[in-house]
């Protein structure tokens, strides 16, 4: 901490608003304005550090140019911030060339976060390659979970819900998606769990953050959320040998009416799909319900990605298409667990892939939204294993009507 040198200037603590005379040394080094970088005590500075350090990142990113994403940033690169390529297996200091469909651009990503040695890990944690999952019989047959598996999934899905809720509380203009990933990572590890996406087929982060025209699998990076954005945060955790998967789309500040309707309709698509889940229902019927509601609202349903079985495997049978007239086989039975996760677009349903090999975006650059739950088919209907809790943040305004 550096002491203030201008006795005539009265500053307020960035944390508690008390008179402040101490200055963040990094802000001094970067020659940033003293307002917002002053603190009354060392304790206030330490308590604010996790959020305050984003100011330094913003200053470093300013050297990228007027659009914030072009050119090389040697300062960020020297700290390990690089653009992602080849599904996470390669990095570059320069923005890759691409015919971008919308206004969003990738930003550099931080280095891989560590998971403590005592945390139980899936088999891809070290080398990025799933071993059991691709060759499992459960890729072709739908598993009926045992009571023990179901109980473990309940525990895991509750952790996943609490982690997503922690991420939701972070959503506001000025926060980077990398900061959201940090919160997801730390909350997951604190619960004794592993963030399932981390190093899964080399995915470089602990959650997916999909902003505006990104349909799914967006990689958390150095971009700051802006007023008017929408963002989907997709969380999966691995605990006691099973996975729990869910996601939600949130508003960032003041969002236009069309985006509000898109996000609410997507939520309703999932809600209506869940309402038909029970023994004897065909898996293909889920897509009919979602397609009907989305189409009636003038929106389109993504066809390239689907819901999936889940349990001791991250992805397995059944596949759950979200669009109409699909050819999914099989019927629901008590004891099955799977996700439903419709992706709804404001424009066309088709998608393109960014150079990172993960980020799927709308082909026309228009916005996309998604919601997801992990579900258990019961003897009489369905149990939403990742359901919202009484403690979940109030971030979906239509639920209050």
mmCIF file of C-alpha atoms in Angstrom, residues 101-361:
data_model
loop_
_atom_site.group_PDB
_atom_site.id
_atom_site.type_symbol
_atom_site.label_atom_id
_atom_site.label_comp_id
_atom_site.label_asym_id
_atom_site.label_seq_id
_atom_site.Cartn_x
_atom_site.Cartn_y
_atom_site.Cartn_z
ATOM 1 C CA UNK A 101 -21.038 -13.129 -37.256
ATOM 2 C CA UNK A 102 -21.837 -10.487 -34.621
ATOM 3 C CA UNK A 103 -20.194 -7.717 -32.619
ATOM 4 C CA UNK A 104 -18.690 -9.972 -29.920
ATOM 5 C CA UNK A 105 -15.008 -10.916 -30.054
ATOM 6 C CA UNK A 106 -12.893 -13.298 -27.989
ATOM 7 C CA UNK A 107 -10.472 -11.841 -25.456
ATOM 8 C CA UNK A 108 -7.339 -13.391 -23.965
ATOM 9 C CA UNK A 109 -7.869 -16.096 -21.345
ATOM 10 C CA UNK A 110 -5.951 -16.604 -18.117
ATOM 11 C CA UNK A 111 -3.858 -19.620 -17.191
ATOM 12 C CA UNK A 112 -5.518 -22.844 -16.072
ATOM 13 C CA UNK A 113 -6.710 -22.814 -12.466
ATOM 14 C CA UNK A 114 -5.435 -25.426 -10.044
ATOM 15 C CA UNK A 115 -7.496 -28.005 -8.175
ATOM 16 C CA UNK A 116 -6.171 -29.200 -4.795
ATOM 17 C CA UNK A 117 -4.757 -32.718 -4.695
ATOM 18 C CA UNK A 118 -7.343 -33.965 -2.188
ATOM 19 C CA UNK A 119 -10.267 -33.305 -4.559
ATOM 20 C CA UNK A 120 -11.568 -36.436 -6.327
ATOM 21 C CA UNK A 121 -11.106 -35.871 -10.074
ATOM 22 C CA UNK A 122 -12.583 -37.317 -13.275
ATOM 23 C CA UNK A 123 -10.229 -39.223 -15.563
ATOM 24 C CA UNK A 124 -9.637 -36.272 -17.936
ATOM 25 C CA UNK A 125 -8.406 -33.882 -15.250
ATOM 26 C CA UNK A 126 -4.707 -34.378 -15.938
ATOM 27 C CA UNK A 127 -4.394 -34.974 -19.682
ATOM 28 C CA UNK A 128 -7.697 -33.682 -21.119
ATOM 29 C CA UNK A 129 -8.784 -37.077 -22.484
ATOM 30 C CA UNK A 130 -11.862 -38.918 -21.116
ATOM 31 C CA UNK A 131 -11.110 -42.642 -20.980
ATOM 32 C CA UNK A 132 -14.201 -44.393 -19.602
ATOM 33 C CA UNK A 133 -16.916 -42.220 -21.148
ATOM 34 C CA UNK A 134 -16.394 -42.783 -24.916
ATOM 35 C CA UNK A 135 -16.377 -46.583 -24.689
ATOM 36 C CA UNK A 136 -19.040 -47.063 -22.026
ATOM 37 C CA UNK A 137 -22.101 -49.224 -22.694
ATOM 38 C CA UNK A 138 -24.128 -46.292 -21.366
ATOM 39 C CA UNK A 139 -23.470 -44.461 -24.644
ATOM 40 C CA UNK A 140 -25.916 -46.912 -26.231
ATOM 41 C CA UNK A 141 -28.236 -47.895 -23.356
ATOM 42 C CA UNK A 142 -29.971 -45.585 -20.883
ATOM 43 C CA UNK A 143 -28.874 -46.390 -17.346
ATOM 44 C CA UNK A 144 -31.390 -46.877 -14.548
ATOM 45 C CA UNK A 145 -29.719 -45.362 -11.502
ATOM 46 C CA UNK A 146 -29.497 -47.216 -8.192
ATOM 47 C CA UNK A 147 -30.799 -45.583 -5.001
ATOM 48 C CA UNK A 148 -27.185 -44.918 -3.984
ATOM 49 C CA UNK A 149 -26.406 -43.218 -7.299
ATOM 50 C CA UNK A 150 -29.558 -41.123 -7.049
ATOM 51 C CA UNK A 151 -28.684 -39.934 -3.560
ATOM 52 C CA UNK A 152 -25.173 -39.001 -4.662
ATOM 53 C CA UNK A 153 -26.628 -37.120 -7.622
ATOM 54 C CA UNK A 154 -28.936 -35.170 -5.315
ATOM 55 C CA UNK A 155 -25.939 -34.049 -3.274
ATOM 56 C CA UNK A 156 -23.911 -33.176 -6.344
ATOM 57 C CA UNK A 157 -26.715 -31.291 -8.047
ATOM 58 C CA UNK A 158 -27.330 -29.215 -4.937
ATOM 59 C CA UNK A 159 -23.657 -28.204 -4.940
ATOM 60 C CA UNK A 160 -23.935 -27.340 -8.638
ATOM 61 C CA UNK A 161 -26.972 -25.159 -7.907
ATOM 62 C CA UNK A 162 -25.199 -23.331 -5.085
ATOM 63 C CA UNK A 163 -22.164 -22.747 -7.318
ATOM 64 C CA UNK A 164 -24.322 -21.336 -10.128
ATOM 65 C CA UNK A 165 -26.082 -19.093 -7.618
ATOM 66 C CA UNK A 166 -22.704 -17.754 -6.510
ATOM 67 C CA UNK A 167 -21.912 -16.943 -10.147
ATOM 68 C CA UNK A 168 -25.294 -15.272 -10.621
ATOM 69 C CA UNK A 169 -24.570 -12.884 -7.768
ATOM 70 C CA UNK A 170 -21.506 -11.696 -9.700
ATOM 71 C CA UNK A 171 -23.416 -10.627 -12.821
ATOM 72 C CA UNK A 172 -23.183 -6.869 -13.405
ATOM 73 C CA UNK A 173 -21.559 -4.464 -15.853
ATOM 74 C CA UNK A 174 -17.788 -4.269 -15.485
ATOM 75 C CA UNK A 175 -17.222 -7.846 -14.304
ATOM 76 C CA UNK A 176 -15.145 -10.052 -16.595
ATOM 77 C CA UNK A 177 -16.256 -13.547 -17.462
ATOM 78 C CA UNK A 178 -12.880 -14.715 -16.136
ATOM 79 C CA UNK A 179 -13.882 -13.348 -12.727
ATOM 80 C CA UNK A 180 -17.104 -15.353 -12.952
ATOM 81 C CA UNK A 181 -15.053 -18.448 -13.747
ATOM 82 C CA UNK A 182 -12.860 -17.758 -10.716
ATOM 83 C CA UNK A 183 -15.913 -17.631 -8.451
ATOM 84 C CA UNK A 184 -17.265 -20.870 -9.957
ATOM 85 C CA UNK A 185 -13.900 -22.577 -9.552
ATOM 86 C CA UNK A 186 -13.368 -21.451 -5.960
ATOM 87 C CA UNK A 187 -16.937 -22.261 -4.868
ATOM 88 C CA UNK A 188 -16.726 -25.721 -6.444
ATOM 89 C CA UNK A 189 -13.419 -26.567 -4.820
ATOM 90 C CA UNK A 190 -14.600 -25.164 -1.472
ATOM 91 C CA UNK A 191 -17.465 -27.675 -1.593
ATOM 92 C CA UNK A 192 -14.997 -30.520 -2.119
ATOM 93 C CA UNK A 193 -15.992 -30.951 -5.769
ATOM 94 C CA UNK A 194 -14.271 -30.744 -9.159
ATOM 95 C CA UNK A 195 -15.482 -28.383 -11.942
ATOM 96 C CA UNK A 196 -16.337 -30.964 -14.613
ATOM 97 C CA UNK A 197 -15.651 -28.783 -17.699
ATOM 98 C CA UNK A 198 -12.052 -28.081 -16.627
ATOM 99 C CA UNK A 199 -9.774 -29.867 -19.135
ATOM 100 C CA UNK A 200 -12.694 -31.934 -20.508
ATOM 101 C CA UNK A 201 -11.468 -32.525 -24.070
ATOM 102 C CA UNK A 202 -9.013 -29.700 -23.200
ATOM 103 C CA UNK A 203 -11.680 -27.096 -22.355
ATOM 104 C CA UNK A 204 -9.553 -24.507 -20.525
ATOM 105 C CA UNK A 205 -11.956 -23.188 -17.864
ATOM 106 C CA UNK A 206 -14.198 -24.322 -15.018
ATOM 107 C CA UNK A 207 -17.509 -23.162 -16.501
ATOM 108 C CA UNK A 208 -18.952 -21.875 -19.775
ATOM 109 C CA UNK A 209 -19.957 -18.216 -20.127
ATOM 110 C CA UNK A 210 -21.960 -17.507 -23.292
ATOM 111 C CA UNK A 211 -22.631 -13.828 -24.010
ATOM 112 C CA UNK A 212 -25.154 -12.370 -26.484
ATOM 113 C CA UNK A 213 -24.783 -14.251 -29.812
ATOM 114 C CA UNK A 214 -22.890 -17.153 -28.224
ATOM 115 C CA UNK A 215 -25.149 -20.212 -28.177
ATOM 116 C CA UNK A 216 -23.069 -22.376 -25.849
ATOM 117 C CA UNK A 217 -19.564 -23.321 -24.684
ATOM 118 C CA UNK A 218 -18.269 -19.769 -24.462
ATOM 119 C CA UNK A 219 -14.841 -19.623 -22.796
ATOM 120 C CA UNK A 220 -14.462 -17.216 -19.835
ATOM 121 C CA UNK A 221 -11.979 -14.494 -20.754
ATOM 122 C CA UNK A 222 -10.878 -10.914 -20.072
ATOM 123 C CA UNK A 223 -13.917 -9.225 -21.634
ATOM 124 C CA UNK A 224 -15.935 -7.096 -19.236
ATOM 125 C CA UNK A 225 -19.701 -7.493 -19.242
ATOM 126 C CA UNK A 226 -21.465 -4.435 -20.626
ATOM 127 C CA UNK A 227 -24.803 -2.873 -19.777
ATOM 128 C CA UNK A 228 -27.417 -4.514 -22.007
ATOM 129 C CA UNK A 229 -25.630 -7.866 -22.425
ATOM 130 C CA UNK A 230 -27.206 -11.214 -21.701
ATOM 131 C CA UNK A 231 -25.014 -14.012 -20.370
ATOM 132 C CA UNK A 232 -25.516 -17.722 -19.857
ATOM 133 C CA UNK A 233 -23.433 -19.405 -17.165
ATOM 134 C CA UNK A 234 -23.199 -23.200 -17.451
ATOM 135 C CA UNK A 235 -21.937 -25.097 -14.399
ATOM 136 C CA UNK A 236 -21.206 -28.794 -13.923
ATOM 137 C CA UNK A 237 -19.600 -30.259 -10.814
ATOM 138 C CA UNK A 238 -18.178 -33.700 -10.086
ATOM 139 C CA UNK A 239 -18.647 -34.979 -6.530
ATOM 140 C CA UNK A 240 -18.753 -38.457 -5.008
ATOM 141 C CA UNK A 241 -18.252 -39.956 -8.455
ATOM 142 C CA UNK A 242 -21.189 -38.292 -10.246
ATOM 143 C CA UNK A 243 -21.877 -35.093 -12.186
ATOM 144 C CA UNK A 244 -24.571 -32.419 -11.793
ATOM 145 C CA UNK A 245 -25.219 -29.992 -14.660
ATOM 146 C CA UNK A 246 -27.312 -26.802 -15.003
ATOM 147 C CA UNK A 247 -27.281 -23.362 -16.553
ATOM 148 C CA UNK A 248 -29.215 -20.094 -16.592
ATOM 149 C CA UNK A 249 -29.219 -16.918 -18.686
ATOM 150 C CA UNK A 250 -29.034 -13.565 -16.902
ATOM 151 C CA UNK A 251 -29.537 -9.896 -17.711
ATOM 152 C CA UNK A 252 -26.614 -7.508 -17.364
ATOM 153 C CA UNK A 253 -27.928 -4.112 -16.318
ATOM 154 C CA UNK A 254 -30.616 -2.637 -18.565
ATOM 155 C CA UNK A 255 -31.525 -5.106 -21.298
ATOM 156 C CA UNK A 256 -33.717 -4.356 -24.334
ATOM 157 C CA UNK A 257 -37.226 -5.761 -24.514
ATOM 158 C CA UNK A 258 -36.470 -8.210 -27.344
ATOM 159 C CA UNK A 259 -33.693 -9.822 -25.293
ATOM 160 C CA UNK A 260 -35.953 -9.989 -22.246
ATOM 161 C CA UNK A 261 -38.608 -11.820 -24.252
ATOM 162 C CA UNK A 262 -35.996 -14.197 -25.710
ATOM 163 C CA UNK A 263 -34.642 -15.153 -22.292
ATOM 164 C CA UNK A 264 -38.081 -15.570 -20.717
ATOM 165 C CA UNK A 265 -39.335 -17.663 -23.638
ATOM 166 C CA UNK A 266 -36.277 -19.921 -23.327
ATOM 167 C CA UNK A 267 -37.006 -20.423 -19.636
ATOM 168 C CA UNK A 268 -40.626 -21.253 -20.499
ATOM 169 C CA UNK A 269 -39.478 -23.771 -23.133
ATOM 170 C CA UNK A 270 -37.513 -25.659 -20.483
ATOM 171 C CA UNK A 271 -40.352 -25.386 -17.966
ATOM 172 C CA UNK A 272 -42.899 -26.783 -20.415
ATOM 173 C CA UNK A 273 -40.549 -29.598 -21.413
ATOM 174 C CA UNK A 274 -39.983 -30.598 -17.795
ATOM 175 C CA UNK A 275 -43.742 -30.692 -17.217
ATOM 176 C CA UNK A 276 -44.183 -33.683 -19.566
ATOM 177 C CA UNK A 277 -41.368 -35.787 -18.071
ATOM 178 C CA UNK A 278 -42.656 -39.057 -16.598
ATOM 179 C CA UNK A 279 -42.390 -42.789 -17.284
ATOM 180 C CA UNK A 280 -43.647 -43.781 -20.742
ATOM 181 C CA UNK A 281 -43.082 -40.421 -22.463
ATOM 182 C CA UNK A 282 -40.979 -40.608 -25.637
ATOM 183 C CA UNK A 283 -37.688 -38.722 -25.577
ATOM 184 C CA UNK A 284 -38.564 -37.196 -28.950
ATOM 185 C CA UNK A 285 -41.638 -35.499 -27.449
ATOM 186 C CA UNK A 286 -39.418 -33.084 -25.502
ATOM 187 C CA UNK A 287 -38.385 -31.435 -28.761
ATOM 188 C CA UNK A 288 -41.972 -31.128 -29.945
ATOM 189 C CA UNK A 289 -42.957 -29.195 -26.824
ATOM 190 C CA UNK A 290 -39.954 -26.872 -27.008
ATOM 191 C CA UNK A 291 -40.264 -26.281 -30.744
ATOM 192 C CA UNK A 292 -43.962 -25.441 -30.463
ATOM 193 C CA UNK A 293 -43.466 -22.793 -27.776
ATOM 194 C CA UNK A 294 -40.367 -21.277 -29.359
ATOM 195 C CA UNK A 295 -41.916 -21.088 -32.821
ATOM 196 C CA UNK A 296 -45.101 -19.477 -31.501
ATOM 197 C CA UNK A 297 -42.892 -16.678 -30.154
ATOM 198 C CA UNK A 298 -41.161 -16.170 -33.506
ATOM 199 C CA UNK A 299 -37.899 -17.720 -32.311
ATOM 200 C CA UNK A 300 -35.824 -20.659 -33.559
ATOM 201 C CA UNK A 301 -34.520 -23.775 -31.802
ATOM 202 C CA UNK A 302 -30.859 -24.784 -32.129
ATOM 203 C CA UNK A 303 -30.445 -28.256 -33.650
ATOM 204 C CA UNK A 304 -26.695 -28.830 -33.286
ATOM 205 C CA UNK A 305 -26.665 -29.407 -29.502
ATOM 206 C CA UNK A 306 -28.930 -31.487 -27.301
ATOM 207 C CA UNK A 307 -29.640 -32.617 -23.764
ATOM 208 C CA UNK A 308 -27.893 -35.755 -22.547
ATOM 209 C CA UNK A 309 -27.784 -38.514 -20.006
ATOM 210 C CA UNK A 310 -25.671 -37.818 -16.943
ATOM 211 C CA UNK A 311 -24.473 -39.559 -13.810
ATOM 212 C CA UNK A 312 -21.117 -41.232 -13.316
ATOM 213 C CA UNK A 313 -20.520 -40.123 -16.913
ATOM 214 C CA UNK A 314 -20.643 -36.444 -17.899
ATOM 215 C CA UNK A 315 -22.370 -37.208 -21.232
ATOM 216 C CA UNK A 316 -24.116 -40.451 -22.184
ATOM 217 C CA UNK A 317 -27.427 -41.808 -23.485
ATOM 218 C CA UNK A 318 -30.075 -40.642 -23.997
ATOM 219 C CA UNK A 319 -29.681 -37.740 -26.405
ATOM 220 C CA UNK A 320 -32.516 -35.252 -25.958
ATOM 221 C CA UNK A 321 -33.028 -33.112 -29.101
ATOM 222 C CA UNK A 322 -34.836 -29.837 -28.478
ATOM 223 C CA UNK A 323 -36.293 -29.346 -31.967
ATOM 224 C CA UNK A 324 -39.448 -30.768 -33.517
ATOM 225 C CA UNK A 325 -39.730 -33.828 -35.760
ATOM 226 C CA UNK A 326 -36.534 -35.323 -34.332
ATOM 227 C CA UNK A 327 -35.733 -39.022 -34.411
ATOM 228 C CA UNK A 328 -34.702 -39.674 -30.803
ATOM 229 C CA UNK A 329 -35.460 -43.262 -29.799
ATOM 230 C CA UNK A 330 -36.702 -44.647 -26.515
ATOM 231 C CA UNK A 331 -39.066 -43.787 -23.705
ATOM 232 C CA UNK A 332 -38.540 -42.439 -20.218
ATOM 233 C CA UNK A 333 -38.317 -44.841 -17.280
ATOM 234 C CA UNK A 334 -38.122 -44.299 -13.532
ATOM 235 C CA UNK A 335 -34.516 -43.986 -12.369
ATOM 236 C CA UNK A 336 -33.170 -42.331 -15.510
ATOM 237 C CA UNK A 337 -31.268 -39.048 -15.164
ATOM 238 C CA UNK A 338 -30.682 -36.617 -18.013
ATOM 239 C CA UNK A 339 -30.553 -32.936 -18.864
ATOM 240 C CA UNK A 340 -32.905 -30.813 -20.904
ATOM 241 C CA UNK A 341 -31.206 -27.611 -22.057
ATOM 242 C CA UNK A 342 -32.929 -25.766 -24.922
ATOM 243 C CA UNK A 343 -30.945 -23.143 -26.835
ATOM 244 C CA UNK A 344 -33.274 -20.604 -28.445
ATOM 245 C CA UNK A 345 -32.187 -18.018 -31.023
ATOM 246 C CA UNK A 346 -33.679 -14.662 -31.930
ATOM 247 C CA UNK A 347 -32.823 -15.286 -35.586
ATOM 248 C CA UNK A 348 -31.921 -18.417 -37.538
ATOM 249 C CA UNK A 349 -31.154 -21.686 -35.744
ATOM 250 C CA UNK A 350 -27.877 -22.353 -37.517
ATOM 251 C CA UNK A 351 -24.540 -21.920 -35.769
ATOM 252 C CA UNK A 352 -20.864 -21.331 -36.524
ATOM 253 C CA UNK A 353 -17.762 -22.213 -34.527
ATOM 254 C CA UNK A 354 -15.149 -19.673 -33.434
ATOM 255 C CA UNK A 355 -11.428 -20.400 -33.999
ATOM 256 C CA UNK A 356 -11.100 -21.586 -30.382
ATOM 257 C CA UNK A 357 -12.972 -24.747 -31.393
ATOM 258 C CA UNK A 358 -15.496 -24.433 -28.557
ATOM 259 C CA UNK A 359 -17.524 -21.230 -28.855
ATOM 260 C CA UNK A 360 -20.693 -21.808 -30.914
ATOM 261 C CA UNK A 361 -22.340 -18.590 -32.145
#
